[in-house]
Amino acid sequence: MDYSVARRRMVQQQIIARGINDSRLIDAMNQVPRHFFVDEGLRGHAYADGSLPIGHKQTISQPYMVAAMSAALELQGQERILEIGTGSGYQTAILAMLAKRVYSIERIPALAARARKVLDQLHISNVNIKIADGTLGWKDQAPFDGILVAAGAPDVPHEYLAQLAVGGKLVLPVGGFNQQSLIRITHLGEDQFRREELMGCRFVPLIGEAGWAETDNA
Ligand code: SAH
């Protein structure tokens, strides 16, 4: 299988054809080898139009969702980004190419370790990963120019608003356990925030103090 051909086709058919036109983002999606971030047995599906299991009941997000969330942050290159839910590290790698530095939090140690290994293999060196409850943000590195949450929250955790720089954007899925809306919140200054609803989506749950309880399932 020629992965670079499959990847270019993925970018054409799933990303560009659906209206994403940020050229830096398109370059990043053309460059980052998504098949590195999935188990060997699933590599043949790495450029398919969907999410895939990565173990521990978690998934690598659909390529289009990664692109749409990244695009929603409208990055120029100098930003410091907080990502919640490192998972496979694929979204982390895309953000690392679009921003100056990415601070990524994962609650499952084995996933954080695997993501770190793949990012190192790819020589992506502007990423800090920590194992923690990401619903509390990363206070000692705040404020952030962008916050991207890759797991569905019942409500917007207030620490994200507190840790968002003026002009910064927060993109996160909010709603029920099985179905959410992708929301973008822009910090306009003082206590002013603009909230936009981007699209429907379906993410694994954000589990933690300001998210779902581990025992929730409905
Ligand atoms: N963008 C990732 C998505 C992984 S799925 C990818 O494409 O691979 C979401 C991830 O969020 C899971 O790995 C899950 O363990 C993690 N997660 C859920 N709640 C979390 C929390 N409170 N803090 C940090 N990570 C969390």
Short mmCIF file of C-alpha atoms and ligand atoms in Angstrom, two decimals:
data_model
loop_
_atom_site.label_atom_id
_atom_site.label_comp_id
_atom_site.label_asym_id
_atom_site.label_seq_id
_atom_site.Cartn_x
_atom_site.Cartn_y
_atom_site.Cartn_z
CA MET A 1 0.00 0.00 0.00
CA ASP A 2 1.30 3.43 -0.95
CA TYR A 3 0.41 5.53 2.10
CA SER A 4 1.34 8.86 0.56
CA VAL A 5 -1.07 8.27 -2.34
CA ALA A 6 -3.83 7.26 0.11
CA ARG A 7 -3.06 10.35 2.19
CA ARG A 8 -3.28 12.76 -0.76
CA ARG A 9 -6.59 11.19 -1.77
CA MET A 10 -7.84 11.57 1.81
CA VAL A 11 -6.93 15.26 1.81
CA GLN A 12 -8.62 15.84 -1.57
CA GLN A 13 -11.81 13.90 -0.95
CA GLN A 14 -12.39 14.36 2.78
CA ILE A 15 -10.82 17.74 3.56
CA ILE A 16 -10.64 20.01 0.49
CA ALA A 17 -13.87 18.70 -1.08
CA ARG A 18 -15.69 19.54 2.19
CA GLY A 19 -14.63 23.16 2.05
CA ILE A 20 -11.49 23.39 4.16
CA ASN A 21 -9.12 25.79 2.41
CA ASP A 22 -6.45 26.83 4.95
CA SER A 23 -3.31 26.04 2.94
CA ARG A 24 -1.05 25.53 6.00
CA LEU A 25 -3.55 23.05 7.40
CA ILE A 26 -3.83 21.23 4.06
CA ASP A 27 0.00 21.00 3.91
CA ALA A 28 0.09 19.58 7.43
CA MET A 29 -2.57 16.98 6.65
CA ASN A 30 -0.63 16.01 3.51
CA GLN A 31 2.56 15.61 5.53
CA VAL A 32 1.65 13.95 8.82
CA PRO A 33 1.58 10.14 8.34
CA ARG A 34 -1.70 9.15 10.06
CA HIS A 35 -0.83 5.46 9.69
CA PHE A 36 1.97 5.93 12.27
CA PHE A 37 -0.70 6.73 14.88
CA VAL A 38 -2.77 3.52 14.54
CA ASP A 39 -1.95 -0.10 15.33
CA GLU A 40 -0.21 -2.05 12.62
CA GLY A 41 -3.29 -4.17 11.93
CA LEU A 42 -5.34 -1.04 11.14
CA ARG A 43 -2.83 0.78 8.96
CA GLY A 44 -4.67 -0.17 5.80
CA HIS A 45 -7.62 1.89 7.12
CA ALA A 46 -5.57 4.86 8.30
CA TYR A 47 -6.76 7.14 5.48
CA ALA A 48 -10.41 6.05 5.55
CA ASP A 49 -13.16 8.55 6.34
CA GLY A 50 -13.74 7.74 10.00
CA SER A 51 -12.43 7.27 13.50
CA LEU A 52 -10.54 4.09 14.45
CA PRO A 53 -9.98 2.30 17.78
CA ILE A 54 -6.67 2.98 19.55
CA GLY A 55 -7.28 0.76 22.59
CA HIS A 56 -8.45 1.65 26.12
CA LYS A 57 -11.97 2.30 24.67
CA GLN A 58 -10.63 5.41 22.89
CA THR A 59 -10.45 6.41 19.22
CA ILE A 60 -8.31 8.41 16.82
CA SER A 61 -10.65 11.11 15.49
CA GLN A 62 -11.94 11.17 11.92
CA PRO A 63 -9.50 13.12 9.68
CA TYR A 64 -12.22 15.61 8.71
CA MET A 65 -13.00 16.32 12.39
CA VAL A 66 -9.29 16.92 13.10
CA ALA A 67 -9.16 19.32 10.15
CA ALA A 68 -12.39 21.12 11.05
CA MET A 69 -11.36 21.64 14.68
CA SER A 70 -7.88 22.81 13.70
CA ALA A 71 -9.32 25.18 11.09
CA ALA A 72 -11.69 26.61 13.69
CA LEU A 73 -8.69 27.81 15.75
CA GLU A 74 -7.55 29.95 12.75
CA LEU A 75 -3.86 29.51 13.60
CA GLN A 76 -1.12 31.72 12.15
CA GLY A 77 1.96 29.98 13.57
CA GLN A 78 2.93 31.84 16.74
CA GLU A 79 0.29 30.43 19.08
CA ARG A 80 0.61 28.41 22.26
CA ILE A 81 -2.08 25.74 22.21
CA LEU A 82 -3.64 23.58 24.91
CA GLU A 83 -4.97 20.25 23.69
CA ILE A 84 -7.08 17.99 25.89
CA GLY A 85 -7.10 14.28 24.99
CA THR A 86 -3.79 13.47 23.30
CA GLY A 87 -5.08 10.00 22.40
CA SER A 88 -3.02 8.72 19.46
CA GLY A 89 -1.17 12.04 19.12
CA TYR A 90 -2.33 12.58 15.52
CA GLN A 91 -4.25 15.79 16.23
CA THR A 92 -1.31 16.88 18.39
CA ALA A 93 1.06 16.46 15.42
CA ILE A 94 -1.19 18.53 13.16
CA LEU A 95 -1.41 21.32 15.77
CA ALA A 96 2.37 21.18 16.29
CA MET A 97 2.83 22.01 12.60
CA LEU A 98 0.39 24.93 12.74
CA ALA A 99 1.36 26.59 16.02
CA LYS A 100 4.46 27.42 18.01
CA ARG A 101 3.98 25.01 20.90
CA VAL A 102 1.37 22.47 21.94
CA TYR A 103 0.62 21.53 25.55
CA SER A 104 -1.32 18.29 25.45
CA ILE A 105 -2.99 16.47 28.36
CA GLU A 106 -4.01 12.80 28.38
CA ARG A 107 -5.52 10.89 31.30
CA ILE A 108 -4.50 7.38 30.17
CA PRO A 109 -0.74 6.93 30.72
CA ALA A 110 -0.29 4.19 28.08
CA LEU A 111 -1.79 6.43 25.37
CA ALA A 112 0.34 9.40 26.40
CA ALA A 113 3.47 7.21 26.25
CA ARG A 114 2.64 5.85 22.82
CA ALA A 115 1.81 9.29 21.43
CA ARG A 116 5.13 10.63 22.78
CA LYS A 117 7.01 7.83 21.06
CA VAL A 118 5.39 8.43 17.67
CA LEU A 119 5.91 12.21 17.89
CA ASP A 120 9.58 11.60 18.74
CA GLN A 121 9.93 9.24 15.77
CA LEU A 122 8.58 12.00 13.54
CA HIS A 123 10.98 14.54 15.14
CA ILE A 124 8.10 16.73 16.29
CA SER A 125 9.73 18.54 19.19
CA ASN A 126 7.40 21.44 20.08
CA VAL A 127 4.95 19.35 22.13
CA ASN A 128 4.70 18.97 25.93
CA ILE A 129 2.54 16.06 27.08
CA LYS A 130 1.37 15.52 30.62
CA ILE A 131 -0.74 12.84 32.25
CA ALA A 132 -3.49 14.54 34.22
CA ASP A 133 -7.17 15.41 34.38
CA GLY A 134 -7.44 17.82 31.47
CA THR A 135 -10.79 19.23 32.61
CA LEU A 136 -8.74 21.50 34.89
CA GLY A 137 -6.58 22.84 32.06
CA TRP A 138 -2.85 23.49 32.51
CA LYS A 139 -2.77 26.46 34.88
CA ASP A 140 0.96 27.12 35.06
CA GLN A 141 1.26 27.38 31.26
CA ALA A 142 -1.84 29.56 30.79
CA PRO A 143 -3.01 31.70 29.07
CA PHE A 144 -3.37 29.86 25.75
CA ASP A 145 -4.11 31.32 22.31
CA GLY A 146 -6.13 28.24 21.44
CA ILE A 147 -7.67 25.35 23.35
CA LEU A 148 -8.83 22.22 21.52
CA VAL A 149 -10.74 19.53 23.38
CA ALA A 150 -10.96 16.12 21.68
CA ALA A 151 -13.52 14.56 24.04
CA GLY A 152 -17.16 15.44 24.66
CA ALA A 153 -18.01 17.51 27.75
CA PRO A 154 -21.40 17.84 29.47
CA ASP A 155 -20.74 21.60 29.87
CA VAL A 156 -17.88 24.00 29.17
CA PRO A 157 -15.33 23.49 31.99
CA HIS A 158 -14.84 26.96 33.48
CA GLU A 159 -11.04 26.62 33.68
CA TYR A 160 -10.88 26.67 29.86
CA LEU A 161 -12.46 30.13 29.80
CA ALA A 162 -10.14 31.26 32.61
CA GLN A 163 -7.06 29.98 30.72
CA LEU A 164 -7.96 31.43 27.30
CA ALA A 165 -5.99 34.53 26.22
CA VAL A 166 -7.88 37.55 24.91
CA GLY A 167 -8.47 36.88 21.22
CA GLY A 168 -7.97 33.14 21.83
CA LYS A 169 -10.38 30.46 20.68
CA LEU A 170 -11.68 27.38 22.46
CA VAL A 171 -13.08 24.54 20.33
CA LEU A 172 -14.87 21.69 22.07
CA PRO A 173 -17.72 19.21 21.77
CA VAL A 174 -20.48 19.88 24.32
CA GLY A 175 -23.65 17.92 24.92
CA GLY A 176 -24.83 14.41 25.74
CA PHE A 177 -22.78 11.31 26.34
CA ASN A 178 -23.35 9.98 22.79
CA GLN A 179 -23.95 13.11 20.74
CA GLN A 180 -22.57 16.64 20.99
CA SER A 181 -22.35 19.99 19.22
CA LEU A 182 -18.95 21.31 18.25
CA ILE A 183 -18.74 24.76 19.86
CA ARG A 184 -16.27 27.59 19.31
CA ILE A 185 -15.87 30.19 22.02
CA THR A 186 -13.80 33.31 21.33
CA HIS A 187 -12.47 35.43 24.20
CA LEU A 188 -13.36 38.99 23.22
CA GLY A 189 -11.81 40.66 26.30
CA GLU A 190 -12.78 41.22 29.92
CA ASP A 191 -15.53 38.72 30.65
CA GLN A 192 -16.86 38.81 27.09
CA PHE A 193 -17.06 35.60 25.07
CA ARG A 194 -18.66 34.84 21.69
CA ARG A 195 -20.14 31.36 21.34
CA GLU A 196 -20.75 29.71 17.94
CA GLU A 197 -22.15 26.31 17.11
CA LEU A 198 -20.15 24.73 14.28
CA MET A 199 -21.64 21.26 13.65
CA GLY A 200 -22.94 18.11 15.23
CA CYS A 201 -20.35 15.55 16.31
CA ARG A 202 -19.77 12.38 18.30
CA PHE A 203 -16.77 12.11 20.61
CA VAL A 204 -15.72 9.79 23.42
CA PRO A 205 -16.50 11.31 26.85
CA LEU A 206 -14.33 13.87 28.60
CA ILE A 207 -13.85 12.18 31.96
CA GLY A 208 -12.78 14.19 35.00
CA GLU A 209 -13.62 16.68 37.68
CA ALA A 210 -15.33 19.15 35.31
CA GLY A 211 -16.46 16.45 32.86
CA TRP A 212 -18.24 13.11 33.12
CA ALA A 213 -17.68 10.68 35.96
CA GLU A 214 -15.89 7.49 34.96
CA THR A 215 -19.03 5.56 35.89
CA ASP A 216 -21.40 7.63 33.69
CA ASN A 217 -22.70 5.88 30.62
CA ALA A 218 -25.95 7.54 29.63
N1 SAH B 1 -7.40 13.67 19.00
C1 SAH B 1 -7.21 12.34 19.56
C2 SAH B 1 -8.52 11.94 20.19
C3 SAH B 1 -8.39 10.83 21.14
S1 SAH B 1 -9.94 10.35 21.88
C4 SAH B 1 -6.83 11.42 18.42
O1 SAH B 1 -7.24 11.69 17.31
O2 SAH B 1 -6.16 10.42 18.66
C5 SAH B 1 -10.02 11.41 23.28
C6 SAH B 1 -8.95 11.25 24.30
O3 SAH B 1 -9.28 12.08 25.41
C7 SAH B 1 -8.79 9.84 24.86
O4 SAH B 1 -7.47 9.42 24.69
C8 SAH B 1 -9.14 9.99 26.35
O5 SAH B 1 -8.40 9.17 27.21
C9 SAH B 1 -8.82 11.45 26.58
N2 SAH B 1 -9.49 12.07 27.73
C10 SAH B 1 -10.76 11.94 28.15
N3 SAH B 1 -10.97 12.69 29.24
C11 SAH B 1 -9.80 13.33 29.51
C12 SAH B 1 -9.38 14.25 30.53
N4 SAH B 1 -10.19 14.70 31.50
N5 SAH B 1 -8.10 14.69 30.49
C13 SAH B 1 -7.23 14.26 29.55
N6 SAH B 1 -7.58 13.39 28.57
C14 SAH B 1 -8.85 12.93 28.55
#
